[in-house]
Amino acid sequence: MTRPVHDDPSPGDLSMTVETAACVPEAAAIVRSFTTQLPGAPRALITARTWTRQMVTILGWPGDVQQAVDVVSRLVDNGVQHGVPSTAPLCERQLTLSVALDESGALLIDVADMDPAFPDFDAAVRGEKGRGLWQVACLGARVTWFLHHAGTGKTVRAALAPSGRPGFSGCSLPQTPSSAISEPCSPTAPQPAEKGSDSTPEGQQ
């Protein structure tokens, strides 16, 4: 189980970062991991990105650090939007972020929130309900979730394979009109410009 970070941690304070054991059993043993607490508010995203970049570098994960940072951004944003009850006092709205390296070389990213319910998880990963978890899958992560032992919340986990190994992603386009898809899994190749037209696609600098 994860050890408590601190009784009253300062959100995002690196001095409050601790090494932890794995939250749940995995096929591959955990080599090393770090955990911190974040405010359950939008300002957590900047802190989470900075912390993740530093901790993943310290872990020595043989993968794309920026990819890991992008995954964390989406998981934390999802946790802030959907995992923090609006009825909770402001001072108690928190998320817990963990990064761990296992013996297979995979990076495990956990974001724990305060809401134990996740009735639309499969639809969310498919992109049929929101885009956050679908984008995480499109970044090559295997996305799962599990309940806390105390039943007071849940953890959403993204597993990223190291460089040189196939990703875990089963990403596919969501079953929605193409006009509603803002970030497809694989960017389409630019089409040749017609004669006499501006060669710069609209919206690009």
PDB file of C-alpha atoms in Angstrom:
ATOM      1  CA  MET A   1       0.000   0.000   0.000  1.00  0.00           C
ATOM      2  CA  THR A   2       1.054   3.595  -0.487  1.00  0.00           C
ATOM      3  CA  ARG A   3       2.503   5.287   2.572  1.00  0.00           C
ATOM      4  CA  PRO A   4       0.926   8.605   3.603  1.00  0.00           C
ATOM      5  CA  VAL A   5       2.692  11.560   2.056  1.00  0.00           C
ATOM      6  CA  HIS A   6       2.203  13.865   5.018  1.00  0.00           C
ATOM      7  CA  ASP A   7      -0.559  14.817   7.393  1.00  0.00           C
ATOM      8  CA  ASP A   8      -0.831  18.285   5.887  1.00  0.00           C
ATOM      9  CA  PRO A   9       1.287  18.468   2.736  1.00  0.00           C
ATOM     10  CA  SER A  10       1.780  21.565   0.658  1.00  0.00           C
ATOM     11  CA  PRO A  11       0.342  20.679  -2.777  1.00  0.00           C
ATOM     12  CA  GLY A  12       3.116  20.104  -5.286  1.00  0.00           C
ATOM     13  CA  ASP A  13       5.885  20.745  -2.756  1.00  0.00           C
ATOM     14  CA  LEU A  14       8.765  18.514  -3.866  1.00  0.00           C
ATOM     15  CA  SER A  15       9.925  18.266  -0.261  1.00  0.00           C
ATOM     16  CA  MET A  16       6.707  16.352   0.398  1.00  0.00           C
ATOM     17  CA  THR A  17       7.445  13.831  -2.357  1.00  0.00           C
ATOM     18  CA  VAL A  18       8.073  10.365  -0.985  1.00  0.00           C
ATOM     19  CA  GLU A  19       9.021   7.050  -2.462  1.00  0.00           C
ATOM     20  CA  THR A  20       6.165   4.578  -2.209  1.00  0.00           C
ATOM     21  CA  ALA A  21       5.397   0.950  -2.761  1.00  0.00           C
ATOM     22  CA  ALA A  22       2.986  -0.169  -5.444  1.00  0.00           C
ATOM     23  CA  CYS A  23      -0.683   0.622  -4.825  1.00  0.00           C
ATOM     24  CA  VAL A  24      -1.936  -2.689  -6.247  1.00  0.00           C
ATOM     25  CA  PRO A  25      -0.250  -5.948  -7.270  1.00  0.00           C
ATOM     26  CA  GLU A  26       1.301  -5.906 -10.740  1.00  0.00           C
ATOM     27  CA  ALA A  27       2.660  -8.654 -12.971  1.00  0.00           C
ATOM     28  CA  ALA A  28       6.060  -6.937 -12.858  1.00  0.00           C
ATOM     29  CA  ALA A  29       7.512  -5.838  -9.527  1.00  0.00           C
ATOM     30  CA  ILE A  30       7.862  -2.143  -8.804  1.00  0.00           C
ATOM     31  CA  VAL A  31      11.467  -0.949  -8.843  1.00  0.00           C
ATOM     32  CA  ARG A  32      10.927   2.580  -7.562  1.00  0.00           C
ATOM     33  CA  SER A  33       8.080   5.075  -7.251  1.00  0.00           C
ATOM     34  CA  PHE A  34       7.232   8.574  -6.062  1.00  0.00           C
ATOM     35  CA  THR A  35       3.997  10.144  -4.808  1.00  0.00           C
ATOM     36  CA  THR A  36       2.816  13.682  -4.176  1.00  0.00           C
ATOM     37  CA  GLN A  37      -0.462  15.436  -3.441  1.00  0.00           C
ATOM     38  CA  LEU A  38      -2.095  18.086  -5.588  1.00  0.00           C
ATOM     39  CA  PRO A  39      -4.958  20.508  -5.059  1.00  0.00           C
ATOM     40  CA  GLY A  40      -8.208  19.360  -6.631  1.00  0.00           C
ATOM     41  CA  ALA A  41      -8.297  22.490  -8.765  1.00  0.00           C
ATOM     42  CA  PRO A  42      -7.160  23.549 -12.271  1.00  0.00           C
ATOM     43  CA  ARG A  43      -3.934  25.046 -10.914  1.00  0.00           C
ATOM     44  CA  ALA A  44      -2.795  21.477 -10.201  1.00  0.00           C
ATOM     45  CA  LEU A  45      -1.980  20.901 -13.880  1.00  0.00           C
ATOM     46  CA  ILE A  46       1.103  23.125 -13.986  1.00  0.00           C
ATOM     47  CA  THR A  47       2.441  21.657 -10.745  1.00  0.00           C
ATOM     48  CA  ALA A  48       1.741  18.118 -11.955  1.00  0.00           C
ATOM     49  CA  ARG A  49       3.601  18.648 -15.229  1.00  0.00           C
ATOM     50  CA  THR A  50       6.697  20.064 -13.529  1.00  0.00           C
ATOM     51  CA  TRP A  51       6.719  17.373 -10.838  1.00  0.00           C
ATOM     52  CA  THR A  52       6.246  14.571 -13.365  1.00  0.00           C
ATOM     53  CA  ARG A  53       9.089  15.760 -15.583  1.00  0.00           C
ATOM     54  CA  GLN A  54      11.441  15.802 -12.585  1.00  0.00           C
ATOM     55  CA  MET A  55      10.355  12.505 -11.052  1.00  0.00           C
ATOM     56  CA  VAL A  56      10.290  10.529 -14.313  1.00  0.00           C
ATOM     57  CA  THR A  57      13.792  11.805 -15.054  1.00  0.00           C
ATOM     58  CA  ILE A  58      14.937  10.682 -11.597  1.00  0.00           C
ATOM     59  CA  LEU A  59      13.350   7.265 -12.173  1.00  0.00           C
ATOM     60  CA  GLY A  60      15.439   6.904 -15.311  1.00  0.00           C
ATOM     61  CA  TRP A  61      12.525   5.609 -17.361  1.00  0.00           C
ATOM     62  CA  PRO A  62      13.762   4.668 -20.855  1.00  0.00           C
ATOM     63  CA  GLY A  63      10.852   6.326 -22.613  1.00  0.00           C
ATOM     64  CA  ASP A  64       9.531   9.660 -23.863  1.00  0.00           C
ATOM     65  CA  VAL A  65       9.351  11.946 -20.826  1.00  0.00           C
ATOM     66  CA  GLN A  66       7.197  14.482 -22.672  1.00  0.00           C
ATOM     67  CA  GLN A  67       4.734  11.709 -23.496  1.00  0.00           C
ATOM     68  CA  ALA A  68       4.503  10.910 -19.776  1.00  0.00           C
ATOM     69  CA  VAL A  69       3.963  14.586 -18.960  1.00  0.00           C
ATOM     70  CA  ASP A  70       1.160  14.797 -21.524  1.00  0.00           C
ATOM     71  CA  VAL A  71      -0.507  11.713 -20.048  1.00  0.00           C
ATOM     72  CA  VAL A  72      -0.337  13.212 -16.555  1.00  0.00           C
ATOM     73  CA  SER A  73      -1.869  16.470 -17.794  1.00  0.00           C
ATOM     74  CA  ARG A  74      -4.915  14.644 -19.115  1.00  0.00           C
ATOM     75  CA  LEU A  75      -5.309  12.375 -16.095  1.00  0.00           C
ATOM     76  CA  VAL A  76      -5.034  15.257 -13.632  1.00  0.00           C
ATOM     77  CA  ASP A  77      -7.427  17.401 -15.663  1.00  0.00           C
ATOM     78  CA  ASN A  78      -9.877  14.492 -15.743  1.00  0.00           C
ATOM     79  CA  GLY A  79      -9.513  14.046 -11.981  1.00  0.00           C
ATOM     80  CA  VAL A  80     -10.112  17.730 -11.300  1.00  0.00           C
ATOM     81  CA  GLN A  81     -13.199  17.833 -13.522  1.00  0.00           C
ATOM     82  CA  HIS A  82     -14.820  14.533 -12.573  1.00  0.00           C
ATOM     83  CA  GLY A  83     -13.172  13.141  -9.442  1.00  0.00           C
ATOM     84  CA  VAL A  84     -13.529  15.973  -6.931  1.00  0.00           C
ATOM     85  CA  PRO A  85     -17.044  16.388  -5.486  1.00  0.00           C
ATOM     86  CA  SER A  86     -18.304  19.954  -5.624  1.00  0.00           C
ATOM     87  CA  THR A  87     -19.723  19.434  -2.135  1.00  0.00           C
ATOM     88  CA  ALA A  88     -16.278  18.806  -0.625  1.00  0.00           C
ATOM     89  CA  PRO A  89     -14.786  21.717   1.362  1.00  0.00           C
ATOM     90  CA  LEU A  90     -12.192  23.596  -0.676  1.00  0.00           C
ATOM     91  CA  CYS A  91      -9.443  22.726   1.789  1.00  0.00           C
ATOM     92  CA  GLU A  92     -10.165  19.000   1.348  1.00  0.00           C
ATOM     93  CA  ARG A  93     -10.251  18.857  -2.448  1.00  0.00           C
ATOM     94  CA  GLN A  94      -7.131  16.900  -3.337  1.00  0.00           C
ATOM     95  CA  LEU A  95      -5.686  14.461  -5.836  1.00  0.00           C
ATOM     96  CA  THR A  96      -2.776  12.081  -5.328  1.00  0.00           C
ATOM     97  CA  LEU A  97      -0.303  11.634  -8.176  1.00  0.00           C
ATOM     98  CA  SER A  98       2.154   8.726  -8.326  1.00  0.00           C
ATOM     99  CA  VAL A  99       4.729   7.604 -10.874  1.00  0.00           C
ATOM    100  CA  ALA A 100       6.408   4.197 -10.706  1.00  0.00           C
ATOM    101  CA  LEU A 101       8.898   2.180 -12.735  1.00  0.00           C
ATOM    102  CA  ASP A 102       8.419  -1.588 -12.858  1.00  0.00           C
ATOM    103  CA  GLU A 103      10.881  -4.344 -13.725  1.00  0.00           C
ATOM    104  CA  SER A 104       9.589  -4.599 -17.286  1.00  0.00           C
ATOM    105  CA  GLY A 105      10.552  -0.972 -17.886  1.00  0.00           C
ATOM    106  CA  ALA A 106       6.942   0.247 -17.971  1.00  0.00           C
ATOM    107  CA  LEU A 107       6.015   3.554 -16.369  1.00  0.00           C
ATOM    108  CA  LEU A 108       2.875   3.452 -14.206  1.00  0.00           C
ATOM    109  CA  ILE A 109       1.093   6.763 -13.680  1.00  0.00           C
ATOM    110  CA  ASP A 110      -1.637   6.849 -11.025  1.00  0.00           C
ATOM    111  CA  VAL A 111      -4.028   9.691 -10.262  1.00  0.00           C
ATOM    112  CA  ALA A 112      -6.224   9.049  -7.217  1.00  0.00           C
ATOM    113  CA  ASP A 113      -9.326  11.166  -6.701  1.00  0.00           C
ATOM    114  CA  MET A 114     -12.183  11.425  -4.218  1.00  0.00           C
ATOM    115  CA  ASP A 115     -15.031   9.808  -6.188  1.00  0.00           C
ATOM    116  CA  PRO A 116     -15.335   5.985  -6.109  1.00  0.00           C
ATOM    117  CA  ALA A 117     -17.752   5.887  -9.048  1.00  0.00           C
ATOM    118  CA  PHE A 118     -16.750   5.486 -12.694  1.00  0.00           C
ATOM    119  CA  PRO A 119     -19.832   4.085 -14.495  1.00  0.00           C
ATOM    120  CA  ASP A 120     -18.781   5.238 -17.980  1.00  0.00           C
ATOM    121  CA  PHE A 121     -15.115   4.202 -17.923  1.00  0.00           C
ATOM    122  CA  ASP A 122     -15.150   2.059 -21.080  1.00  0.00           C
ATOM    123  CA  ALA A 123     -17.050   4.708 -23.019  1.00  0.00           C
ATOM    124  CA  ALA A 124     -14.610   7.371 -21.805  1.00  0.00           C
ATOM    125  CA  VAL A 125     -11.583   5.381 -23.007  1.00  0.00           C
ATOM    126  CA  ARG A 126     -13.282   4.885 -26.393  1.00  0.00           C
ATOM    127  CA  GLY A 127     -13.816   8.631 -26.686  1.00  0.00           C
ATOM    128  CA  GLU A 128     -17.596   8.361 -26.556  1.00  0.00           C
ATOM    129  CA  LYS A 129     -17.827  10.367 -23.330  1.00  0.00           C
ATOM    130  CA  GLY A 130     -15.297  13.164 -23.171  1.00  0.00           C
ATOM    131  CA  ARG A 131     -11.841  13.079 -24.728  1.00  0.00           C
ATOM    132  CA  GLY A 132      -9.360  12.984 -21.810  1.00  0.00           C
ATOM    133  CA  LEU A 133      -8.939   9.234 -21.325  1.00  0.00           C
ATOM    134  CA  TRP A 134      -9.251   8.583 -25.048  1.00  0.00           C
ATOM    135  CA  GLN A 135      -6.335  10.959 -25.619  1.00  0.00           C
ATOM    136  CA  VAL A 136      -4.360   9.092 -22.947  1.00  0.00           C
ATOM    137  CA  ALA A 137      -4.957   5.851 -24.867  1.00  0.00           C
ATOM    138  CA  CYS A 138      -3.938   7.582 -28.090  1.00  0.00           C
ATOM    139  CA  LEU A 139      -0.644   8.516 -26.431  1.00  0.00           C
ATOM    140  CA  GLY A 140       0.097   4.798 -26.184  1.00  0.00           C
ATOM    141  CA  ALA A 141      -1.041   4.096 -22.625  1.00  0.00           C
ATOM    142  CA  ARG A 142      -3.040   1.180 -21.252  1.00  0.00           C
ATOM    143  CA  VAL A 143      -5.731   2.804 -19.101  1.00  0.00           C
ATOM    144  CA  THR A 144      -7.312   1.031 -16.117  1.00  0.00           C
ATOM    145  CA  TRP A 145      -8.896   2.017 -12.822  1.00  0.00           C
ATOM    146  CA  PHE A 146      -9.456   0.514  -9.389  1.00  0.00           C
ATOM    147  CA  LEU A 147     -11.137   1.389  -6.099  1.00  0.00           C
ATOM    148  CA  HIS A 148      -9.298   2.392  -2.957  1.00  0.00           C
ATOM    149  CA  HIS A 149      -9.324  -0.210  -0.204  1.00  0.00           C
ATOM    150  CA  ALA A 150     -11.252   2.149   2.076  1.00  0.00           C
ATOM    151  CA  GLY A 151     -13.849   2.811  -0.621  1.00  0.00           C
ATOM    152  CA  THR A 152     -13.325   6.565  -0.376  1.00  0.00           C
ATOM    153  CA  GLY A 153     -12.197   7.126  -3.942  1.00  0.00           C
ATOM    154  CA  LYS A 154     -10.605   5.556  -7.011  1.00  0.00           C
ATOM    155  CA  THR A 155      -7.334   5.549  -8.908  1.00  0.00           C
ATOM    156  CA  VAL A 156      -7.010   5.884 -12.676  1.00  0.00           C
ATOM    157  CA  ARG A 157      -3.817   4.286 -13.970  1.00  0.00           C
ATOM    158  CA  ALA A 158      -1.986   4.769 -17.265  1.00  0.00           C
ATOM    159  CA  ALA A 159       0.821   2.340 -18.143  1.00  0.00           C
ATOM    160  CA  LEU A 160       3.390   3.445 -20.731  1.00  0.00           C
ATOM    161  CA  ALA A 161       5.817   1.076 -22.430  1.00  0.00           C
ATOM    162  CA  PRO A 162       9.504   2.059 -22.641  1.00  0.00           C
ATOM    163  CA  SER A 163      11.057   3.185 -25.912  1.00  0.00           C
ATOM    164  CA  GLY A 164      11.627   0.423 -28.416  1.00  0.00           C
ATOM    165  CA  ARG A 165       8.640  -1.629 -27.307  1.00  0.00           C
ATOM    166  CA  PRO A 166       5.083  -1.606 -28.689  1.00  0.00           C
ATOM    167  CA  GLY A 167       2.701   0.690 -26.852  1.00  0.00           C
ATOM    168  CA  PHE A 168      -0.303  -0.588 -24.956  1.00  0.00           C
ATOM    169  CA  SER A 169      -2.764   1.581 -26.860  1.00  0.00           C
ATOM    170  CA  GLY A 170      -5.924   0.220 -28.380  1.00  0.00           C
ATOM    171  CA  CYS A 171      -6.821   3.696 -29.579  1.00  0.00           C
ATOM    172  CA  SER A 172      -9.467   4.045 -32.257  1.00  0.00           C
ATOM    173  CA  LEU A 173     -11.544   6.913 -33.505  1.00  0.00           C
ATOM    174  CA  PRO A 174     -14.621   7.579 -31.354  1.00  0.00           C
ATOM    175  CA  GLN A 175     -18.013   6.881 -32.859  1.00  0.00           C
ATOM    176  CA  THR A 176     -18.914  10.527 -33.357  1.00  0.00           C
ATOM    177  CA  PRO A 177     -19.140  12.787 -36.405  1.00  0.00           C
ATOM    178  CA  SER A 178     -15.694  13.668 -37.750  1.00  0.00           C
ATOM    179  CA  SER A 179     -16.401  17.361 -37.228  1.00  0.00           C
ATOM    180  CA  ALA A 180     -16.494  16.737 -33.470  1.00  0.00           C
ATOM    181  CA  ILE A 181     -13.078  15.040 -33.354  1.00  0.00           C
ATOM    182  CA  SER A 182     -10.541  17.643 -32.285  1.00  0.00           C
ATOM    183  CA  GLU A 183      -7.488  15.389 -31.816  1.00  0.00           C
ATOM    184  CA  PRO A 184      -7.503  12.187 -33.899  1.00  0.00           C
ATOM    185  CA  CYS A 185      -5.155   9.352 -32.959  1.00  0.00           C
ATOM    186  CA  SER A 186      -3.112   9.665 -36.127  1.00  0.00           C
ATOM    187  CA  PRO A 187      -2.863  13.090 -37.767  1.00  0.00           C
ATOM    188  CA  THR A 188      -3.906  12.957 -41.413  1.00  0.00           C
ATOM    189  CA  ALA A 189      -1.351  13.917 -44.015  1.00  0.00           C
ATOM    190  CA  PRO A 190      -1.757  17.476 -45.381  1.00  0.00           C
ATOM    191  CA  GLN A 191      -3.445  17.635 -48.769  1.00  0.00           C
ATOM    192  CA  PRO A 192      -1.672  19.424 -51.656  1.00  0.00           C
ATOM    193  CA  ALA A 193      -2.829  22.990 -52.063  1.00  0.00           C
ATOM    194  CA  GLU A 194      -4.843  23.848 -55.157  1.00  0.00           C
ATOM    195  CA  LYS A 195      -3.238  26.116 -57.690  1.00  0.00           C
ATOM    196  CA  GLY A 196      -3.665  29.744 -56.819  1.00  0.00           C
ATOM    197  CA  SER A 197      -4.535  29.027 -53.201  1.00  0.00           C
ATOM    198  CA  ASP A 198      -2.569  29.875 -50.084  1.00  0.00           C
ATOM    199  CA  SER A 199      -0.257  26.927 -49.314  1.00  0.00           C
ATOM    200  CA  THR A 200      -0.475  27.498 -45.541  1.00  0.00           C
ATOM    201  CA  PRO A 201      -3.323  25.476 -43.974  1.00  0.00           C
ATOM    202  CA  GLU A 202      -5.870  27.525 -42.112  1.00  0.00           C
ATOM    203  CA  GLY A 203      -5.095  27.844 -38.416  1.00  0.00           C
ATOM    204  CA  GLN A 204      -1.337  27.219 -38.764  1.00  0.00           C
ATOM    205  CA  GLN A 205       1.331  29.879 -38.332  1.00  0.00           C
TER     206      GLN A 205
END
